[in-house]
PDB file of C-alpha atoms in Angstrom:
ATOM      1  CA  UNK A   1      -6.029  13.050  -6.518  1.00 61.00           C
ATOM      2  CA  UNK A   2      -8.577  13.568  -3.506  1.00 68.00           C
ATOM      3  CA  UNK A   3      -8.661  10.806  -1.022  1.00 82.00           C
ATOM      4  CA  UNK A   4     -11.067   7.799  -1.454  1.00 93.00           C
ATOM      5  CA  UNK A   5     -13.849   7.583   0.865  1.00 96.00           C
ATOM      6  CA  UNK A   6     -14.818   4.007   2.540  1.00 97.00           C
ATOM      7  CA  UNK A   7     -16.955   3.070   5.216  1.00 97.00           C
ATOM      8  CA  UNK A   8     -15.259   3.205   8.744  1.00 97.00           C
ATOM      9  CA  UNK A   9     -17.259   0.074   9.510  1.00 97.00           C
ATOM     10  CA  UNK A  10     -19.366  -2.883   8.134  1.00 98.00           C
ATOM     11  CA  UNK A  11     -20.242  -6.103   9.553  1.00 97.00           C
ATOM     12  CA  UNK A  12     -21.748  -9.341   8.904  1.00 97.00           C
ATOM     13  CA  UNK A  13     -22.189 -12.415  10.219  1.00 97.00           C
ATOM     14  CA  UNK A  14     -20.987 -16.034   9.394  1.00 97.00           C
ATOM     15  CA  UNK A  15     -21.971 -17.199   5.680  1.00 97.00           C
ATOM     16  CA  UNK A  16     -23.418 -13.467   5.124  1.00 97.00           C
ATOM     17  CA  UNK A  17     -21.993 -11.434   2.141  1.00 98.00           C
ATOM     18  CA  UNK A  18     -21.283  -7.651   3.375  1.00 98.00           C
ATOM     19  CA  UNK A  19     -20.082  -5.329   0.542  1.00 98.00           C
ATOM     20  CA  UNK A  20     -17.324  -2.132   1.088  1.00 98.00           C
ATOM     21  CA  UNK A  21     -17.015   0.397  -1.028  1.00 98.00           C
ATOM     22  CA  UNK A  22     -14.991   2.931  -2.166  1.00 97.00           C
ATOM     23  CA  UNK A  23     -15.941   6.506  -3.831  1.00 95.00           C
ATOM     24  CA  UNK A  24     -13.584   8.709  -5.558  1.00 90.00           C
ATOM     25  CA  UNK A  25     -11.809   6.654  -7.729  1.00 89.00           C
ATOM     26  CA  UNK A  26     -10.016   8.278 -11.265  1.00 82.00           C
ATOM     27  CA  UNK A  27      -9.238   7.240 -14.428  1.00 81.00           C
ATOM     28  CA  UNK A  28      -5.439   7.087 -15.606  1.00 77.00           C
ATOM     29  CA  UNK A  29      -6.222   9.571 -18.166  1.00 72.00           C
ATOM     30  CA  UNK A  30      -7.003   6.452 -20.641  1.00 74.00           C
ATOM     31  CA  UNK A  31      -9.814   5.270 -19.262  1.00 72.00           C
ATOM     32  CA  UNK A  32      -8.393   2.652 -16.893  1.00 77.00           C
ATOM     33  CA  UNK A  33      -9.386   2.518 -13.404  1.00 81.00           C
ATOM     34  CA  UNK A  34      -5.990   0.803 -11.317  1.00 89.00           C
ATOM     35  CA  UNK A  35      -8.202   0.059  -8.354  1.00 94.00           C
ATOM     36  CA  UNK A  36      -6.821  -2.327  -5.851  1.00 96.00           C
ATOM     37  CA  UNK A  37      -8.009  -3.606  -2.487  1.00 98.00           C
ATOM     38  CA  UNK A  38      -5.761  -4.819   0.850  1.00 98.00           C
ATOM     39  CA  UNK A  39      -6.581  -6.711   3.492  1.00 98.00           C
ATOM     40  CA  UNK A  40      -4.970  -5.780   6.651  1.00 98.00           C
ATOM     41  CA  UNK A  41      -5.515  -8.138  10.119  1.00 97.00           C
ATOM     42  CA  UNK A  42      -4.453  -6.422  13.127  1.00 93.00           C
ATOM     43  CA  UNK A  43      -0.569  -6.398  13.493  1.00 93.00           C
ATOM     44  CA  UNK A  44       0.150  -7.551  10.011  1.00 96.00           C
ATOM     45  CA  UNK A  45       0.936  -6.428   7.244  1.00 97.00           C
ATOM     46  CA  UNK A  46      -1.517  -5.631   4.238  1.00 98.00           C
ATOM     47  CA  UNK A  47      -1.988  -7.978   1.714  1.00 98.00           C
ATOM     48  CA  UNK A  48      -3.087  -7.635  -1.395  1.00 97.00           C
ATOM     49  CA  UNK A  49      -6.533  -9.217  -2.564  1.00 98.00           C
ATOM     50  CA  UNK A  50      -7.972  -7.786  -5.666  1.00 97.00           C
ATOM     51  CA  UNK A  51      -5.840  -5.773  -8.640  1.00 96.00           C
ATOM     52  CA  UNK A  52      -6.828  -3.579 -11.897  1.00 94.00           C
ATOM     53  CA  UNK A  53     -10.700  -3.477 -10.148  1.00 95.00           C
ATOM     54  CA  UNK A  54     -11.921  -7.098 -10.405  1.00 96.00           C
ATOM     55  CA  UNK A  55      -8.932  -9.616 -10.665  1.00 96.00           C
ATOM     56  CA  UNK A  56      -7.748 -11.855  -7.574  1.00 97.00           C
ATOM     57  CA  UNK A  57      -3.856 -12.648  -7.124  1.00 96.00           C
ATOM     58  CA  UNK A  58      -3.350 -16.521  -7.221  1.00 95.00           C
ATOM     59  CA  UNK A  59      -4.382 -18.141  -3.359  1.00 96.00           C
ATOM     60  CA  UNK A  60      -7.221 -15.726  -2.999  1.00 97.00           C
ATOM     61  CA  UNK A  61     -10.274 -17.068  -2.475  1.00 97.00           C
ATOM     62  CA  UNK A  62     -12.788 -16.379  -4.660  1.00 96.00           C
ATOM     63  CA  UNK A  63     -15.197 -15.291  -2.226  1.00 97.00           C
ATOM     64  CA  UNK A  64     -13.256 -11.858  -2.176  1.00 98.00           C
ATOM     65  CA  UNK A  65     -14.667  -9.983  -5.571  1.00 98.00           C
ATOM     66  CA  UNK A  66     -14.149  -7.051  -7.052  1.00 97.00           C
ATOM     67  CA  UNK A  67     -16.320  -4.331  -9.030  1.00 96.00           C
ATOM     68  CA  UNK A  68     -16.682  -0.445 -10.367  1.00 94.00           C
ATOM     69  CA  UNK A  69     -19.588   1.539 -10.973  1.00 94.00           C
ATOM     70  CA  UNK A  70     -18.760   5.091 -12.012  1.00 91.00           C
ATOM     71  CA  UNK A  71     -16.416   6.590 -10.032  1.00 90.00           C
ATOM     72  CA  UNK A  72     -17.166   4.201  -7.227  1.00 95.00           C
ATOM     73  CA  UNK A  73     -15.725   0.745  -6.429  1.00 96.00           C
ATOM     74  CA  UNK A  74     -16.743  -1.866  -4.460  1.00 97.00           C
ATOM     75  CA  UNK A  75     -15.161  -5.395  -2.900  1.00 98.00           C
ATOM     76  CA  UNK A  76     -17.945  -7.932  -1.870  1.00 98.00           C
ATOM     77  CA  UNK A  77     -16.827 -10.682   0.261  1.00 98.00           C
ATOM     78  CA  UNK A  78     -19.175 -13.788   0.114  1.00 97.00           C
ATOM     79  CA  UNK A  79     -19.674 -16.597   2.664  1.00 97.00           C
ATOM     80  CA  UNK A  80     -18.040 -14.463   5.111  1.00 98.00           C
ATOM     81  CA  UNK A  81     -15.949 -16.194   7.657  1.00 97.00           C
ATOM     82  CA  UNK A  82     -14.197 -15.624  11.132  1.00 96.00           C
ATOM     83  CA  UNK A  83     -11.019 -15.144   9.447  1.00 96.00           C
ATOM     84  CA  UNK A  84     -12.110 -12.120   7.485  1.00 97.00           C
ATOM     85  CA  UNK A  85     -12.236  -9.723  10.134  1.00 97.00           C
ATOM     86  CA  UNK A  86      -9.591  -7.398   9.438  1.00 98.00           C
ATOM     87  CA  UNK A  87      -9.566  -3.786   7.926  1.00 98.00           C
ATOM     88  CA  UNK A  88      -9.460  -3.430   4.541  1.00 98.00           C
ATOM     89  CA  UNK A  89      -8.171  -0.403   2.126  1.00 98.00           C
ATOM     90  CA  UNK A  90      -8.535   0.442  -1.335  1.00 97.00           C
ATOM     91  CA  UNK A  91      -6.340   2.292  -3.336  1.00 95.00           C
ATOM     92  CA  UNK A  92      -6.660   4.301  -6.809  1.00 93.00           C
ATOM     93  CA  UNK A  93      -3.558   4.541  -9.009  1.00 86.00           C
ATOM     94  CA  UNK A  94      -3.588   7.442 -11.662  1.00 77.00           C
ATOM     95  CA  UNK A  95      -0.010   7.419 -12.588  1.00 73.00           C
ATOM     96  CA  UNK A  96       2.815   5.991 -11.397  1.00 66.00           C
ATOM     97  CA  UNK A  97       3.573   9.166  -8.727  1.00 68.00           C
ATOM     98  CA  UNK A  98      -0.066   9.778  -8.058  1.00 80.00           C
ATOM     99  CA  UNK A  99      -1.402   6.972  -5.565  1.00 88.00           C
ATOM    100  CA  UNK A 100      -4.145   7.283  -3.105  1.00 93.00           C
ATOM    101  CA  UNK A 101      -5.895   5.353  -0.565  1.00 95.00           C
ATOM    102  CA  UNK A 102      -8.900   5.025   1.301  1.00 96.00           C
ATOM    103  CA  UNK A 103      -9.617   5.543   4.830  1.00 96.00           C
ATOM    104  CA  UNK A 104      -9.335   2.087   5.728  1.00 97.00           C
ATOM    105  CA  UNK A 105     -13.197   0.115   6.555  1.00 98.00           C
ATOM    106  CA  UNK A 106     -13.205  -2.268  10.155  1.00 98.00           C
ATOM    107  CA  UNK A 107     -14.591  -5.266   9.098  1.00 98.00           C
ATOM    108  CA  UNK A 108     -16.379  -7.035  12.321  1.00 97.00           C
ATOM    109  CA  UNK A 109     -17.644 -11.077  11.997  1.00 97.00           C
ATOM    110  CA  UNK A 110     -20.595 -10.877  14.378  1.00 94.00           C
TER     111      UNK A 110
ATOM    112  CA  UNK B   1      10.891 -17.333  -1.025  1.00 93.00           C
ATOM    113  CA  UNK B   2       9.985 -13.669  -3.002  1.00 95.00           C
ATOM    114  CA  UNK B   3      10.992 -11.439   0.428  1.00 96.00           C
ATOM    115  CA  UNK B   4      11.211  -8.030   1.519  1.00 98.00           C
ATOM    116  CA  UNK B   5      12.592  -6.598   4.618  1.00 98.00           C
ATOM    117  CA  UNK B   6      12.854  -3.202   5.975  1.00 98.00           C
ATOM    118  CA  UNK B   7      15.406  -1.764   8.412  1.00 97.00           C
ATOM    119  CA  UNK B   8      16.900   1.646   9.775  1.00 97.00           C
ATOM    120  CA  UNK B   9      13.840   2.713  11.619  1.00 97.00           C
ATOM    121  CA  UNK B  10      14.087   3.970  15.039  1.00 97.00           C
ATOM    122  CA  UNK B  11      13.302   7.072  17.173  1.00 97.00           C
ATOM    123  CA  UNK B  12      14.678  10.629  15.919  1.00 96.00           C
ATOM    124  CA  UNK B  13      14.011  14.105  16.820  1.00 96.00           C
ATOM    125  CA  UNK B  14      11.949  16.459  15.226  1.00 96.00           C
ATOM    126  CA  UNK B  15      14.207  17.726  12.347  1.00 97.00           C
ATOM    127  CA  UNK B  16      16.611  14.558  12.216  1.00 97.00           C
ATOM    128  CA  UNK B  17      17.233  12.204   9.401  1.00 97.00           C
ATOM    129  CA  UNK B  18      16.750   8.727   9.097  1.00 98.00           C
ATOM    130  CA  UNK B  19      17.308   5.992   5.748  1.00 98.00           C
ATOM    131  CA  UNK B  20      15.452   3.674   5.749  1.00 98.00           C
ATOM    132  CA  UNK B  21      16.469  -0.031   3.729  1.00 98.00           C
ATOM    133  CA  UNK B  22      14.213  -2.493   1.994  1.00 98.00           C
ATOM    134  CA  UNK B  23      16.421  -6.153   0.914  1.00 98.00           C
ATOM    135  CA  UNK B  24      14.788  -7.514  -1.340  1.00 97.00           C
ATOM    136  CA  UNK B  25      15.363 -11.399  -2.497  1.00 96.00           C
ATOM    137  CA  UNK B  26      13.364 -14.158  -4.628  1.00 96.00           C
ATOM    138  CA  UNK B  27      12.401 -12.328  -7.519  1.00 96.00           C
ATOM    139  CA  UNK B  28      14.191 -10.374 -10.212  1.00 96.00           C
ATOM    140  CA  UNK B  29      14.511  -6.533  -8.338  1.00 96.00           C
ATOM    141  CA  UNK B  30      15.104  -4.943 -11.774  1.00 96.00           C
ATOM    142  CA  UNK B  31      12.116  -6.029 -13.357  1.00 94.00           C
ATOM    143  CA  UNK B  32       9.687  -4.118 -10.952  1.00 96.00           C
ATOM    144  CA  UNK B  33       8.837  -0.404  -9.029  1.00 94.00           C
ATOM    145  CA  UNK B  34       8.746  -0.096  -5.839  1.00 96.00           C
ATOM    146  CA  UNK B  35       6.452   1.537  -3.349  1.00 95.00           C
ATOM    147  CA  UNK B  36       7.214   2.828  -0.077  1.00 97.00           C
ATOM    148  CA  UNK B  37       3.905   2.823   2.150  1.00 97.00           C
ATOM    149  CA  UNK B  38       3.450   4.108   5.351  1.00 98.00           C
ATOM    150  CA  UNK B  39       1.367   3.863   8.336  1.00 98.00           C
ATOM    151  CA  UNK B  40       1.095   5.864  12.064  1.00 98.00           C
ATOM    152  CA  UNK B  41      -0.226   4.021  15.190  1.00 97.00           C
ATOM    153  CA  UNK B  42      -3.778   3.504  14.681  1.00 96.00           C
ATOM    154  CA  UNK B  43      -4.636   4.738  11.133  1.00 96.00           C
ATOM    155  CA  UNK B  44      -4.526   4.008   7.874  1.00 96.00           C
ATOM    156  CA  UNK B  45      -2.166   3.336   4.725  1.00 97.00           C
ATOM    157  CA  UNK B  46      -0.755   6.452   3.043  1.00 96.00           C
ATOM    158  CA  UNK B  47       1.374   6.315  -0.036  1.00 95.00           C
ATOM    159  CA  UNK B  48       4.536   7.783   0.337  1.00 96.00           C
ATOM    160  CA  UNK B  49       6.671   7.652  -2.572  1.00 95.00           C
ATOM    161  CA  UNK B  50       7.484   4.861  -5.872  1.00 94.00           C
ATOM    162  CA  UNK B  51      11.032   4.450  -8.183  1.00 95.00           C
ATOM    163  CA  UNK B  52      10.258   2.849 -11.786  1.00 93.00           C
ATOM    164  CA  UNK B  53      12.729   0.232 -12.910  1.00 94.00           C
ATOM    165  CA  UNK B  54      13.555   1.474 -16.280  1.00 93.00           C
ATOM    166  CA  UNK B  55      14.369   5.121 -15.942  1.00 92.00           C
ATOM    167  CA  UNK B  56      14.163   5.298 -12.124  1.00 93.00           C
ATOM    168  CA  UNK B  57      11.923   8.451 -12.162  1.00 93.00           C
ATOM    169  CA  UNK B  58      10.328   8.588  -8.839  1.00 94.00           C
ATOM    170  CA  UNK B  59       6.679  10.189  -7.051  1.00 93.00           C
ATOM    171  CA  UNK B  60       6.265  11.421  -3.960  1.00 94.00           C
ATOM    172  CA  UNK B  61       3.029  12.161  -1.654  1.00 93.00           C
ATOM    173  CA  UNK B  62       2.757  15.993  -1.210  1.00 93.00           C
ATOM    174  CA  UNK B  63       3.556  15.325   2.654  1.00 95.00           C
ATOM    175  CA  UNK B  64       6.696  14.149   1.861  1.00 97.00           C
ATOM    176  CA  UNK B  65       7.534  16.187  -1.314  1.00 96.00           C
ATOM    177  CA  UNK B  66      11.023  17.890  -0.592  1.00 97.00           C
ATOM    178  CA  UNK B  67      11.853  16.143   2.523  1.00 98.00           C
ATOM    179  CA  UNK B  68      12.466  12.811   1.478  1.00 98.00           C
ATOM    180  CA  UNK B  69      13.876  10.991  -1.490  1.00 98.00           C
ATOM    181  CA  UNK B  70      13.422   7.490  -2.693  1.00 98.00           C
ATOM    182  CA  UNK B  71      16.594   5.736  -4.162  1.00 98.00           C
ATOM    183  CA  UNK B  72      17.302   1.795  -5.270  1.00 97.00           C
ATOM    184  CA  UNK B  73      20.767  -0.059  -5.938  1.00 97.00           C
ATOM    185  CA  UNK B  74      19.731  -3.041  -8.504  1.00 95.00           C
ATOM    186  CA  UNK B  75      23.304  -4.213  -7.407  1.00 96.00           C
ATOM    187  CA  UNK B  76      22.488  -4.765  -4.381  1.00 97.00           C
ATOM    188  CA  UNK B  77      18.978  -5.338  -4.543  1.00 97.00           C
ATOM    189  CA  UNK B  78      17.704  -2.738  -2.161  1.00 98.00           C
ATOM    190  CA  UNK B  79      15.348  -0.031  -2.165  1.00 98.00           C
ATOM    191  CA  UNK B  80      16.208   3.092   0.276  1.00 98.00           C
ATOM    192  CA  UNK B  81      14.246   5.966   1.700  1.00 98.00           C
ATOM    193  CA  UNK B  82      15.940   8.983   2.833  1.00 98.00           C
ATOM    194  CA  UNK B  83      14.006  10.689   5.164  1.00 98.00           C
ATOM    195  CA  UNK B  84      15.052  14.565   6.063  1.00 98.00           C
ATOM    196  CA  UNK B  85      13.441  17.391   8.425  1.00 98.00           C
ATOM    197  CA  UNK B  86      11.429  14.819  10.005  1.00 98.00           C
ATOM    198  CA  UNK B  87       8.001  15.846  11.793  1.00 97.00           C
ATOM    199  CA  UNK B  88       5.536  14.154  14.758  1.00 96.00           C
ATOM    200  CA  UNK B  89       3.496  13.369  11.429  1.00 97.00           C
ATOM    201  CA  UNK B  90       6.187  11.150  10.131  1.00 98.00           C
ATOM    202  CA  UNK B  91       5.525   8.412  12.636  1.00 98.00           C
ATOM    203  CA  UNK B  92       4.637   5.277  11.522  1.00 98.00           C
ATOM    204  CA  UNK B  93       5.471   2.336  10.287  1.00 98.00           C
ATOM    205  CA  UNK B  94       7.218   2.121   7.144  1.00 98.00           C
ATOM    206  CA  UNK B  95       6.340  -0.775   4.584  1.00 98.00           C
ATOM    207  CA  UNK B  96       8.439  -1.515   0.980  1.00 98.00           C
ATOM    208  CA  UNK B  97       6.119  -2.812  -1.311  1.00 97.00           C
ATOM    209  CA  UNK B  98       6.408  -4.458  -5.265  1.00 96.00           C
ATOM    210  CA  UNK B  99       4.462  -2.586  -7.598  1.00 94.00           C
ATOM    211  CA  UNK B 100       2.779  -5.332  -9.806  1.00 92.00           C
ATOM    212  CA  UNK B 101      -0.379  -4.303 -11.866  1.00 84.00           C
ATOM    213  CA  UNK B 102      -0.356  -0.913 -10.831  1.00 89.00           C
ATOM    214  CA  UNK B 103      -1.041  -2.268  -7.398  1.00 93.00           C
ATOM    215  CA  UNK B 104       1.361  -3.705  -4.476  1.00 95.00           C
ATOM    216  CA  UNK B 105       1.470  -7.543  -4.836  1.00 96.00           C
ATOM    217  CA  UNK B 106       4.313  -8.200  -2.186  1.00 97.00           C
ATOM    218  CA  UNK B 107       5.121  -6.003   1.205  1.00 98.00           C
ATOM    219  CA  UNK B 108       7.490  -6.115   3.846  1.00 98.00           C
ATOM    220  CA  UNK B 109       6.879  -6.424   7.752  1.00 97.00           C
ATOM    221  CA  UNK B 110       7.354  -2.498   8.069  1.00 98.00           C
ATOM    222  CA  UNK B 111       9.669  -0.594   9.940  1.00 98.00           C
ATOM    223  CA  UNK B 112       8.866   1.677  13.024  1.00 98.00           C
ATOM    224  CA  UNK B 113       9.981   5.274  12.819  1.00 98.00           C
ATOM    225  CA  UNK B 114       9.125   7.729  16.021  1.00 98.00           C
ATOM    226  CA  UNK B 115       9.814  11.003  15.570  1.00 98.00           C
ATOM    227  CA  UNK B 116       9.861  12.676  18.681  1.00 95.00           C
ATOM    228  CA  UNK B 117       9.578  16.641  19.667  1.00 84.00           C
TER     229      UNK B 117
END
């Protein structure tokens, strides 16, 4: 699987939604789409904030959402607050020794 | 607490070997795959290689493919990465992660491997 293409860079500011997204994404064969989405602030580790395209793990708020048009997926993070900015990553699963991830997108809170 | 720590990383020469070791506590080990994920100074995440829990077949990233080899111990709880004929393009730091819903739920704090020519 080709790497996933992102954004190096979006920014919003306080209470704004910005949207990141994430071209290249493939099916597992099935027609499932394993997309997932990290959060990473600098110096930590990632952590994980939407699975399987559009579900949130439990103690993520749901202002982080998920979403897939075509081949192309997309977080949107709503009411955007200081404690967003970090970078963020998706990552397409295809089968379980075929993972890929995307180039990483900067997220700045003006 | 569900944990997971790395350990073993360090600096190594250009073709040396290193293992890395992920504990991992507060969950049932044998009920998941594991991920190994890594990262070099200033970029991003790169999938190195996974382990199933049921038949323990394992994937690598084509960078990696031949040079290093993913193990576990469900005894001991751990997850291991051997790491052979390492390159200036191995360094990075080196995260364990659970492989929940074909994505990586929990992760470690990472591991720092230099690999220096």
């Amino acid at each position: 699987q080709s790497a996933l293409t992102q954004p190096p860079s979006v920014s919003g500011s306080p209470g704004q939604s910005v949207t990141i997204s994430c071209t290249g994404i493939s099916s597992d064969g099935g027609g499932y789409y394993h997309v997932s989405w990290y959060q990473q602030p600098p110096g930590t580790a990632p952590k994980l904030i939407i699975y399987e395209v559009t579900n949130r793990p439990s103690g993520v708020p749901d202002r982080f959402s998920g979403s897939k048009s075509g081949t192309t997926a997309s977080l949107t993070i709503s009411g955007l607050q200081a404690e967003d900015e970090a970078d963020y990553y998706c990552c397409s699963c295809t089968s379980s020794s075929s993972w890929v991830f995307g180039g990483g997108t900067k997220l700045t809170v003006l | 607490e569900v944990q997971l720590v790395e350990s073993g990383g360090g600096l190594t020469q250009f073709g040396g070997s290193l293992r890395l070791s992920c504990g991992v506590s507060g969950f049932i080990f044998t009920g998941y795959n594991m991920n190994w994920v890594r990262q070099a100074p200033g970029k991003g995440l790169e999938w190195v290689s996974n382990i199933r829990s049921d038949t323990g077949a394992t994937g690598y990233a084509d960078s990696v493919k031949g040079r290093f080899t993913v193990s576990r111990d469900d005894v001991k709880n751990s997850l291991y990465l051997q790491m052979n004929s390492l390159r200036a393009e191995d360094t990075a730091v080196y995260y364990c992660a659970r492989d929940n819903h074909w994505s990586s739920d929990i992760w470690g704090q990472g591991t720092m491997v230099t690999v220096s020519s």
